[in-house]
Amino acid sequence: METREYFEKVMQDYNQNRNGRSLRKYCKDEAVDYNWLMEFKKTYSASKPVEQQSFISLSLEEETPKQMTWEVKVLQLQSPDGDSIEIKSNNLYAVSELLRKLS
Protein backbone atom coordinates (compact mmCIF):
# COMPACT_ATOMS: atom_id res chain seq x y z
CA MET A 1 0.00 0.00 0.00
CA GLU A 2 1.31 3.40 -0.91
CA THR A 3 2.38 5.62 2.00
CA ARG A 4 -0.26 8.27 1.28
CA GLU A 5 -3.02 5.63 1.05
CA TYR A 6 -1.84 4.06 4.31
CA PHE A 7 -1.88 7.46 6.04
CA GLU A 8 -5.40 8.20 4.75
CA LYS A 9 -6.63 4.76 5.85
CA VAL A 10 -5.19 5.17 9.36
CA MET A 11 -6.76 8.63 9.70
CA GLN A 12 -10.10 7.38 8.39
CA ASP A 13 -10.05 4.43 10.79
CA TYR A 14 -9.14 6.76 13.65
CA ASN A 15 -12.03 9.11 12.84
CA GLN A 16 -14.48 6.21 12.69
CA ASN A 17 -13.22 4.29 15.73
CA ARG A 18 -11.73 6.87 18.07
CA ASN A 19 -14.14 6.11 20.94
CA GLY A 20 -12.93 9.10 22.95
CA ARG A 21 -9.25 8.25 22.48
CA SER A 22 -6.58 10.72 21.45
CA LEU A 23 -4.66 10.04 18.25
CA ARG A 24 -1.61 9.05 20.31
CA LYS A 25 -3.65 6.51 22.34
CA TYR A 26 -5.32 5.18 19.16
CA CYS A 27 -1.90 4.66 17.54
CA LYS A 28 -0.63 2.84 20.62
CA ASP A 29 -3.70 0.57 20.75
CA GLU A 30 -3.61 -0.17 17.00
CA ALA A 31 0.20 -0.57 16.71
CA VAL A 32 0.66 2.45 14.43
CA ASP A 33 3.87 4.49 14.63
CA TYR A 34 2.61 7.80 16.04
CA ASN A 35 5.86 9.71 15.35
CA TRP A 36 5.88 8.60 11.70
CA LEU A 37 2.22 9.54 11.40
CA MET A 38 2.85 13.06 12.70
CA GLU A 39 5.84 13.58 10.42
CA PHE A 40 3.93 12.33 7.40
CA LYS A 41 0.93 14.50 8.33
CA LYS A 42 3.16 17.60 8.21
CA THR A 43 4.50 16.76 4.74
CA TYR A 44 1.18 15.42 3.44
CA SER A 45 -0.81 18.53 4.30
CA ALA A 46 1.86 20.72 2.68
CA SER A 47 1.89 18.62 -0.51
CA LYS A 48 -1.89 18.36 -1.00
CA PRO A 49 -3.09 19.68 -4.35
CA VAL A 50 -4.68 23.14 -4.17
CA GLU A 51 -8.00 21.91 -5.57
CA GLN A 52 -8.51 19.61 -2.55
CA GLN A 53 -7.97 22.50 -0.14
CA SER A 54 -10.57 24.75 -1.73
CA PHE A 55 -13.85 25.62 -0.08
CA ILE A 56 -16.98 23.60 -0.73
CA SER A 57 -20.05 25.66 -1.42
CA LEU A 58 -22.97 24.98 0.84
CA SER A 59 -26.63 25.56 0.18
CA LEU A 60 -29.17 26.25 2.87
CA GLU A 61 -32.39 24.34 2.98
CA GLU A 62 -35.63 25.99 3.92
CA GLU A 63 -36.56 25.87 7.57
CA THR A 64 -38.83 23.05 8.55
CA PRO A 65 -42.07 24.23 10.11
CA LYS A 66 -42.26 24.09 13.88
CA GLN A 67 -44.08 21.15 15.37
CA MET A 68 -47.54 22.26 16.42
CA THR A 69 -48.47 19.39 18.76
CA TRP A 70 -47.56 18.62 22.35
CA GLU A 71 -45.57 15.46 22.99
CA VAL A 72 -43.88 13.80 25.94
CA LYS A 73 -40.12 13.56 25.42
CA VAL A 74 -39.14 11.92 28.72
CA LEU A 75 -41.26 11.40 31.83
CA GLN A 76 -39.74 9.72 34.88
CA LEU A 77 -41.99 8.43 37.64
CA GLN A 78 -40.80 7.04 40.97
CA SER A 79 -42.91 4.94 43.33
CA PRO A 80 -42.83 5.34 47.12
CA ASP A 81 -40.84 2.07 47.21
CA GLY A 82 -38.09 3.63 45.07
CA ASP A 83 -38.97 1.86 41.81
CA SER A 84 -38.82 4.10 38.78
CA ILE A 85 -40.22 4.04 35.28
CA GLU A 86 -39.34 6.17 32.27
CA ILE A 87 -41.96 6.97 29.65
CA LYS A 88 -41.24 8.30 26.17
CA SER A 89 -44.18 8.87 23.88
CA ASN A 90 -45.58 11.20 21.29
CA ASN A 91 -49.14 10.32 22.27
CA LEU A 92 -50.11 12.73 25.04
CA TYR A 93 -53.53 11.11 25.47
CA ALA A 94 -52.00 7.69 26.23
CA VAL A 95 -49.63 9.19 28.79
CA SER A 96 -52.41 11.15 30.50
CA GLU A 97 -54.55 7.98 30.71
CA LEU A 98 -51.63 6.08 32.23
CA LEU A 99 -51.09 8.83 34.81
CA ARG A 100 -54.83 8.86 35.62
CA LYS A 101 -54.76 5.09 36.24
CA LEU A 102 -51.65 5.36 38.44
CA SER A 103 -53.17 8.00 40.69
mmCIF file of C-alpha atoms in Angstrom:
data_model
loop_
_atom_site.group_PDB
_atom_site.id
_atom_site.type_symbol
_atom_site.label_atom_id
_atom_site.label_comp_id
_atom_site.label_asym_id
_atom_site.label_seq_id
_atom_site.Cartn_x
_atom_site.Cartn_y
_atom_site.Cartn_z
ATOM 1 C CA MET A 1 0.000 0.000 0.000
ATOM 2 C CA GLU A 2 1.312 3.404 -0.912
ATOM 3 C CA THR A 3 2.380 5.622 1.997
ATOM 4 C CA ARG A 4 -0.264 8.271 1.277
ATOM 5 C CA GLU A 5 -3.017 5.634 1.053
ATOM 6 C CA TYR A 6 -1.844 4.061 4.312
ATOM 7 C CA PHE A 7 -1.880 7.457 6.043
ATOM 8 C CA GLU A 8 -5.400 8.203 4.748
ATOM 9 C CA LYS A 9 -6.630 4.764 5.849
ATOM 10 C CA VAL A 10 -5.189 5.175 9.357
ATOM 11 C CA MET A 11 -6.758 8.634 9.703
ATOM 12 C CA GLN A 12 -10.104 7.379 8.387
ATOM 13 C CA ASP A 13 -10.048 4.428 10.795
ATOM 14 C CA TYR A 14 -9.143 6.765 13.653
ATOM 15 C CA ASN A 15 -12.027 9.109 12.842
ATOM 16 C CA GLN A 16 -14.479 6.206 12.686
ATOM 17 C CA ASN A 17 -13.219 4.290 15.731
ATOM 18 C CA ARG A 18 -11.728 6.867 18.068
ATOM 19 C CA ASN A 19 -14.135 6.107 20.945
ATOM 20 C CA GLY A 20 -12.930 9.103 22.947
ATOM 21 C CA ARG A 21 -9.249 8.252 22.481
ATOM 22 C CA SER A 22 -6.579 10.720 21.450
ATOM 23 C CA LEU A 23 -4.658 10.039 18.251
ATOM 24 C CA ARG A 24 -1.615 9.049 20.312
ATOM 25 C CA LYS A 25 -3.648 6.513 22.342
ATOM 26 C CA TYR A 26 -5.320 5.182 19.165
ATOM 27 C CA CYS A 27 -1.902 4.655 17.542
ATOM 28 C CA LYS A 28 -0.630 2.841 20.625
ATOM 29 C CA ASP A 29 -3.696 0.571 20.746
ATOM 30 C CA GLU A 30 -3.612 -0.174 17.000
ATOM 31 C CA ALA A 31 0.201 -0.571 16.707
ATOM 32 C CA VAL A 32 0.660 2.446 14.432
ATOM 33 C CA ASP A 33 3.872 4.490 14.633
ATOM 34 C CA TYR A 34 2.612 7.804 16.039
ATOM 35 C CA ASN A 35 5.860 9.714 15.354
ATOM 36 C CA TRP A 36 5.879 8.602 11.699
ATOM 37 C CA LEU A 37 2.217 9.541 11.396
ATOM 38 C CA MET A 38 2.853 13.059 12.704
ATOM 39 C CA GLU A 39 5.844 13.580 10.420
ATOM 40 C CA PHE A 40 3.931 12.333 7.398
ATOM 41 C CA LYS A 41 0.934 14.501 8.333
ATOM 42 C CA LYS A 42 3.160 17.602 8.207
ATOM 43 C CA THR A 43 4.501 16.760 4.741
ATOM 44 C CA TYR A 44 1.180 15.417 3.442
ATOM 45 C CA SER A 45 -0.815 18.530 4.304
ATOM 46 C CA ALA A 46 1.855 20.717 2.681
ATOM 47 C CA SER A 47 1.889 18.623 -0.510
ATOM 48 C CA LYS A 48 -1.888 18.361 -0.997
ATOM 49 C CA PRO A 49 -3.090 19.683 -4.348
ATOM 50 C CA VAL A 50 -4.678 23.136 -4.170
ATOM 51 C CA GLU A 51 -8.001 21.914 -5.570
ATOM 52 C CA GLN A 52 -8.511 19.611 -2.549
ATOM 53 C CA GLN A 53 -7.968 22.498 -0.145
ATOM 54 C CA SER A 54 -10.571 24.748 -1.735
ATOM 55 C CA PHE A 55 -13.849 25.615 -0.082
ATOM 56 C CA ILE A 56 -16.979 23.599 -0.728
ATOM 57 C CA SER A 57 -20.046 25.664 -1.420
ATOM 58 C CA LEU A 58 -22.975 24.985 0.839
ATOM 59 C CA SER A 59 -26.628 25.564 0.182
ATOM 60 C CA LEU A 60 -29.173 26.250 2.870
ATOM 61 C CA GLU A 61 -32.390 24.342 2.978
ATOM 62 C CA GLU A 62 -35.634 25.993 3.917
ATOM 63 C CA GLU A 63 -36.565 25.874 7.565
ATOM 64 C CA THR A 64 -38.825 23.048 8.546
ATOM 65 C CA PRO A 65 -42.073 24.227 10.112
ATOM 66 C CA LYS A 66 -42.261 24.087 13.881
ATOM 67 C CA GLN A 67 -44.079 21.153 15.370
ATOM 68 C CA MET A 68 -47.537 22.257 16.423
ATOM 69 C CA THR A 69 -48.468 19.392 18.759
ATOM 70 C CA TRP A 70 -47.556 18.616 22.346
ATOM 71 C CA GLU A 71 -45.575 15.465 22.989
ATOM 72 C CA VAL A 72 -43.878 13.795 25.944
ATOM 73 C CA LYS A 73 -40.121 13.562 25.424
ATOM 74 C CA VAL A 74 -39.138 11.920 28.717
ATOM 75 C CA LEU A 75 -41.255 11.398 31.830
ATOM 76 C CA GLN A 76 -39.743 9.724 34.878
ATOM 77 C CA LEU A 77 -41.987 8.429 37.643
ATOM 78 C CA GLN A 78 -40.804 7.040 40.972
ATOM 79 C CA SER A 79 -42.911 4.941 43.331
ATOM 80 C CA PRO A 80 -42.830 5.335 47.118
ATOM 81 C CA ASP A 81 -40.837 2.075 47.207
ATOM 82 C CA GLY A 82 -38.090 3.633 45.074
ATOM 83 C CA ASP A 83 -38.966 1.860 41.812
ATOM 84 C CA SER A 84 -38.824 4.101 38.777
ATOM 85 C CA ILE A 85 -40.217 4.040 35.276
ATOM 86 C CA GLU A 86 -39.341 6.174 32.269
ATOM 87 C CA ILE A 87 -41.961 6.967 29.646
ATOM 88 C CA LYS A 88 -41.241 8.299 26.175
ATOM 89 C CA SER A 89 -44.183 8.869 23.884
ATOM 90 C CA ASN A 90 -45.577 11.203 21.291
ATOM 91 C CA ASN A 91 -49.139 10.316 22.269
ATOM 92 C CA LEU A 92 -50.106 12.728 25.042
ATOM 93 C CA TYR A 93 -53.534 11.110 25.469
ATOM 94 C CA ALA A 94 -52.005 7.688 26.226
ATOM 95 C CA VAL A 95 -49.629 9.191 28.787
ATOM 96 C CA SER A 96 -52.412 11.146 30.501
ATOM 97 C CA GLU A 97 -54.547 7.978 30.712
ATOM 98 C CA LEU A 98 -51.634 6.082 32.234
ATOM 99 C CA LEU A 99 -51.094 8.827 34.808
ATOM 100 C CA ARG A 100 -54.826 8.859 35.615
ATOM 101 C CA LYS A 101 -54.759 5.086 36.241
ATOM 102 C CA LEU A 102 -51.651 5.364 38.436
ATOM 103 C CA SER A 103 -53.172 8.004 40.695
#
